mmCIF file of C-alpha atoms and ligand atoms in Angstrom:
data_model
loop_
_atom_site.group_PDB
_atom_site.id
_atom_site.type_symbol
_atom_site.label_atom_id
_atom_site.label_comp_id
_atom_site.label_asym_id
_atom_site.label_seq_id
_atom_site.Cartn_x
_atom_site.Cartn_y
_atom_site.Cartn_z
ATOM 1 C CA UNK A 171 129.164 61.097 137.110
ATOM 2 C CA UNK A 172 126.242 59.256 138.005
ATOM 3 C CA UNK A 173 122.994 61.266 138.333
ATOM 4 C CA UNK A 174 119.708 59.134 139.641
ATOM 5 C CA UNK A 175 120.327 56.644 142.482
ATOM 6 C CA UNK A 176 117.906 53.818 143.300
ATOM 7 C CA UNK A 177 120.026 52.232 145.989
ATOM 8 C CA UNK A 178 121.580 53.021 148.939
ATOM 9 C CA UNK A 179 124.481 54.968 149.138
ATOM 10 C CA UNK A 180 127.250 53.062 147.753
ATOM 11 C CA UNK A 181 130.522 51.877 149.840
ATOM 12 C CA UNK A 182 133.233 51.912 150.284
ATOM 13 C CA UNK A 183 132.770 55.765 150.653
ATOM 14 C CA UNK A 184 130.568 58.318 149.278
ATOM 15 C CA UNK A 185 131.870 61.797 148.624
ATOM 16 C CA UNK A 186 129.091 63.650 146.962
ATOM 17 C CA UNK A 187 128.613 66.935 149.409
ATOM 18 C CA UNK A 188 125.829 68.504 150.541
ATOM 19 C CA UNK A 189 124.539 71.400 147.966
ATOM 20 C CA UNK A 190 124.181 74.956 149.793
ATOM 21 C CA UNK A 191 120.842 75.402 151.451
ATOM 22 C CA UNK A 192 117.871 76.476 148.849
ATOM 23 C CA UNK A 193 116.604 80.073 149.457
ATOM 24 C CA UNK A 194 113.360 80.222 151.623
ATOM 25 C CA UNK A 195 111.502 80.693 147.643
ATOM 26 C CA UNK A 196 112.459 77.248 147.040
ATOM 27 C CA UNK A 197 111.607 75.964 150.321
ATOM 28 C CA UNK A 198 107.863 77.165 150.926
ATOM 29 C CA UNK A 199 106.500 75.167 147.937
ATOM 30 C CA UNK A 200 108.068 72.293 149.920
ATOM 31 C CA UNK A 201 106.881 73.528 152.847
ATOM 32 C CA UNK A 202 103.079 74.240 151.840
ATOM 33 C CA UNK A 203 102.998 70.581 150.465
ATOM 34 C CA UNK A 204 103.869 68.771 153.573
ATOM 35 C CA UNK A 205 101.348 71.089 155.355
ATOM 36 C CA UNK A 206 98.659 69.877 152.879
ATOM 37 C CA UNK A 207 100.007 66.353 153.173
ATOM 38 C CA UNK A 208 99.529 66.425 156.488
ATOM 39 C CA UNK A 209 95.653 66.527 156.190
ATOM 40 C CA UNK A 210 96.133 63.186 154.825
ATOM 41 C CA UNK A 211 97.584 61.308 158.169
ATOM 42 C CA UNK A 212 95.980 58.823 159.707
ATOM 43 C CA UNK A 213 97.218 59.565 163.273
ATOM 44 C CA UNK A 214 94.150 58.015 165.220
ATOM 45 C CA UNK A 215 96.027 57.051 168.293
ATOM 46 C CA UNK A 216 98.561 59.764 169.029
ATOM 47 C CA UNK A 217 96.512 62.355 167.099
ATOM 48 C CA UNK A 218 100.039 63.423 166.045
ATOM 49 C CA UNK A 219 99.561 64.568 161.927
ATOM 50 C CA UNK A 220 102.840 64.652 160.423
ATOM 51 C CA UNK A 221 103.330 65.613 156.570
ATOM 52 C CA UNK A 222 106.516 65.479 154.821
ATOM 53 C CA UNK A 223 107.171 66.189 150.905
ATOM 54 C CA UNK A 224 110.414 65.138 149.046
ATOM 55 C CA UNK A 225 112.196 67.422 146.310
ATOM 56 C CA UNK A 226 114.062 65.629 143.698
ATOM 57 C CA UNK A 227 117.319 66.888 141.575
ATOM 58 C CA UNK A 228 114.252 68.165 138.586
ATOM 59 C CA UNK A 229 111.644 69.817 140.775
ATOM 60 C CA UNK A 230 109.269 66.686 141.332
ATOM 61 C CA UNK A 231 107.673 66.612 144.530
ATOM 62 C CA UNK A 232 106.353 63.630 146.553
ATOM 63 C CA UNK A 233 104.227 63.615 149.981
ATOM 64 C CA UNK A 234 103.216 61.887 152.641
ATOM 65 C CA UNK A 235 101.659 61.453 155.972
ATOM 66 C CA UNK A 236 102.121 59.136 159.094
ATOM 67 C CA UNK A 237 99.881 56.202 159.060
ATOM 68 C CA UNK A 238 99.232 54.664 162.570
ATOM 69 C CA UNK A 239 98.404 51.155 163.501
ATOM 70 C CA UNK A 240 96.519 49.582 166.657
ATOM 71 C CA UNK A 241 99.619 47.337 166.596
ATOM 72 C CA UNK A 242 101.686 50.446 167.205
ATOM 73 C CA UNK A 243 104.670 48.913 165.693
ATOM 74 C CA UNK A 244 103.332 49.181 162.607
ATOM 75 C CA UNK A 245 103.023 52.803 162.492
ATOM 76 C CA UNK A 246 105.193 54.475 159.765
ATOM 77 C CA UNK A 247 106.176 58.460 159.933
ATOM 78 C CA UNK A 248 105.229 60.717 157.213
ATOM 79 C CA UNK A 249 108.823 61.277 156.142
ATOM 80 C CA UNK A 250 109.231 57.091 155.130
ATOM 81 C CA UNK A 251 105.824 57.323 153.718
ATOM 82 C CA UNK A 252 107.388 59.989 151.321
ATOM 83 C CA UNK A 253 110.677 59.054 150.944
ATOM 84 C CA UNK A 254 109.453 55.059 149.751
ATOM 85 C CA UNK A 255 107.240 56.846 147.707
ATOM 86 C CA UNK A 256 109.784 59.122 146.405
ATOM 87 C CA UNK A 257 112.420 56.246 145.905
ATOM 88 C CA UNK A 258 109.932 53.548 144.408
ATOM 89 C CA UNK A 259 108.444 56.020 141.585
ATOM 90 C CA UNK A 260 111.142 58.263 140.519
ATOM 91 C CA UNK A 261 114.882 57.542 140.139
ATOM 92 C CA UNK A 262 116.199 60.835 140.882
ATOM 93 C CA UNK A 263 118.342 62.050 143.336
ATOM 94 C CA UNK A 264 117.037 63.762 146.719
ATOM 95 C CA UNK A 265 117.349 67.400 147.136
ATOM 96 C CA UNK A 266 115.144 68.260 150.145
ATOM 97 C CA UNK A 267 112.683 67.235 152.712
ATOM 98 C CA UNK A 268 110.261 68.784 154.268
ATOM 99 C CA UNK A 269 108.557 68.046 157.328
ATOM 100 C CA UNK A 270 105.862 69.276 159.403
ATOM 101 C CA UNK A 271 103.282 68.942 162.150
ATOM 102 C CA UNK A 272 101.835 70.846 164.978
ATOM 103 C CA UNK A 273 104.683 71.475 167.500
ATOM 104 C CA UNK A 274 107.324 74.209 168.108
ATOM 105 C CA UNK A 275 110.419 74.117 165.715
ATOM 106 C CA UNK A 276 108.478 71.229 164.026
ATOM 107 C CA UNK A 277 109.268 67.567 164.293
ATOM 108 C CA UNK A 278 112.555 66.298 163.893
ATOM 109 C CA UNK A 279 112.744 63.135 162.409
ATOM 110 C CA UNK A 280 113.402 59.848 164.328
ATOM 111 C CA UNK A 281 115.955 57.588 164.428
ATOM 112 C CA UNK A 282 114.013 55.276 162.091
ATOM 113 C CA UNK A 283 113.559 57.660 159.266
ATOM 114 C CA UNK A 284 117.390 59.281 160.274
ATOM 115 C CA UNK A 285 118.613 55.990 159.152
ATOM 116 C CA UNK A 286 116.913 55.890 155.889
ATOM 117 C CA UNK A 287 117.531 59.564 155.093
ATOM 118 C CA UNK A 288 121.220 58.530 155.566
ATOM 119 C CA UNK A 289 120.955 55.730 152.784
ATOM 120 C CA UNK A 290 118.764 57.263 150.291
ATOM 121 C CA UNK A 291 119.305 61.038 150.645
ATOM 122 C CA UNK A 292 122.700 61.721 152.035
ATOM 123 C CA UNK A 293 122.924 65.522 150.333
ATOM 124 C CA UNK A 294 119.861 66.405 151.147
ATOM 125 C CA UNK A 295 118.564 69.211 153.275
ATOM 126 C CA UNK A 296 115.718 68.596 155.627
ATOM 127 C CA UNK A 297 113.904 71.839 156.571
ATOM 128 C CA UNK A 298 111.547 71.559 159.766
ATOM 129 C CA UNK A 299 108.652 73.516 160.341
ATOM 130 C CA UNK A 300 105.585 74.054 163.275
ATOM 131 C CA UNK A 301 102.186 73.967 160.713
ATOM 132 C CA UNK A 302 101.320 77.145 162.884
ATOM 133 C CA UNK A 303 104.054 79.249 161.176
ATOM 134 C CA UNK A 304 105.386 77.261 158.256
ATOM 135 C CA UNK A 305 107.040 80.130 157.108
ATOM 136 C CA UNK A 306 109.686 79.978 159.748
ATOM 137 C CA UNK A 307 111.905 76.996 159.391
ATOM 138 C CA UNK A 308 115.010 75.204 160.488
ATOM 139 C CA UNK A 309 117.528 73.561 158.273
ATOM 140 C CA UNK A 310 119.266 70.573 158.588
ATOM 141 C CA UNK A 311 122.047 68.782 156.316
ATOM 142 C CA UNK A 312 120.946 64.826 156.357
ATOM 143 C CA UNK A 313 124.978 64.248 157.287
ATOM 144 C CA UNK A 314 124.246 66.670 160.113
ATOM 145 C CA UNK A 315 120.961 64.656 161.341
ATOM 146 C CA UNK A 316 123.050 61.608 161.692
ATOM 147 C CA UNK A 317 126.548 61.659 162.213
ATOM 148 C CA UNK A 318 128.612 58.293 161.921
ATOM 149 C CA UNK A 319 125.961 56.922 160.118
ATOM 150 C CA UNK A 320 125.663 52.625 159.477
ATOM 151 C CA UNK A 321 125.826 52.661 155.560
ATOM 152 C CA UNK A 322 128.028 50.040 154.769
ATOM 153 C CA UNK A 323 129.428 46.618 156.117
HETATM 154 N N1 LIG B 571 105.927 60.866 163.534
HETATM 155 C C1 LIG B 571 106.208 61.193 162.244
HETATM 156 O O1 LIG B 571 105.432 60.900 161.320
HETATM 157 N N2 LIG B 571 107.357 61.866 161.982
HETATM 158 C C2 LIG B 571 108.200 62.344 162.941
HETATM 159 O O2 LIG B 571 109.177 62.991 162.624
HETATM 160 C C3 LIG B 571 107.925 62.065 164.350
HETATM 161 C C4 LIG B 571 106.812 61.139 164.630
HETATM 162 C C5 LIG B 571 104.640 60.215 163.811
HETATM 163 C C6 LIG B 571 104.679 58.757 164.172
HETATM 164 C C7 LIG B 571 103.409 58.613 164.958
HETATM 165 O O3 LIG B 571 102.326 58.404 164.074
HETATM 166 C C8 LIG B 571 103.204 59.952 165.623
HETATM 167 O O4 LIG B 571 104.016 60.858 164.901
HETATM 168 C C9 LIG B 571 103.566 59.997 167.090
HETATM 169 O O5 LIG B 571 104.828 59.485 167.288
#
């Protein structure tokens, strides 16, 4: 069995299931560090902060916040800022993501980052929160977040 994964999940198909959902004790240290990653956005044009952490297979957590550009193109959500982060110093498999930001039922994560969470995190949870009340969440399966996902051709 292979354990880390640095690239995308492999073709032809990938049958590695989802893991049941982590109890809310395992989800609020998540939770609390996308909320204090979120301080760190630079979200001058939509004012929007967004914070996101990652939780790999052996407890390591990585953050990250949205970082906006005048060329709005440019702009990158918190949850790629993690993830690349994530994927570019640790080798371990994805467990969970958090995200947050100040809206009701918290942000849900665009197509964009839908498509990468698909590659490089296909069993992971992703557990959505308003920074308000972090302590009430939703839970999402990646597969569920994307359904008939592009990951091979
Ligand atoms: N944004 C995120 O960082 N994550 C999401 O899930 C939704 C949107 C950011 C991108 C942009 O900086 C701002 O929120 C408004 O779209």
């Amino acid at each position: 069995m292979s354990k880390a994964r640095s690239s995308p999940t492999p073709g032809p198909r990938n049958r590695s299931r989802t893991a049941p959902e982590p109890p809310p004790a395992k989800v609020q240290p998540l939770l609390r560090a996308a909320l204090e990653a979120r301080h760190r956005a630079r979200a001058p044009w939509s004012r929007f902060r967004v914070g996101a952490a990652v939780l790999t297979r052996s407890g390591r957590i990585f953050t990250g916040a949205n970082v906006e550009s005048a060329s709005f193109g440019l702009t990158c959500c918190a949850e790629r800022v993690a993830l690349f982060k994530t994927l570019t110093e640790c080798n371990e498999s994805i467990v969970a993501v958090a995200v947050v930001a100040r809206l009701p039922g918290g942000p849900t994560p665009c197509g964009a980052c839908r498509q990468l969470l698909a590659e490089y995190a296909s069993t992971a949870w992703v557990f959505l929160a308003d920074s308000r009340s972090p302590r009430r969440y939703r839970a999402f399966p990646v597969r569920a977040l994307l359904p008939e996902a592009f990951l091979r051709f």
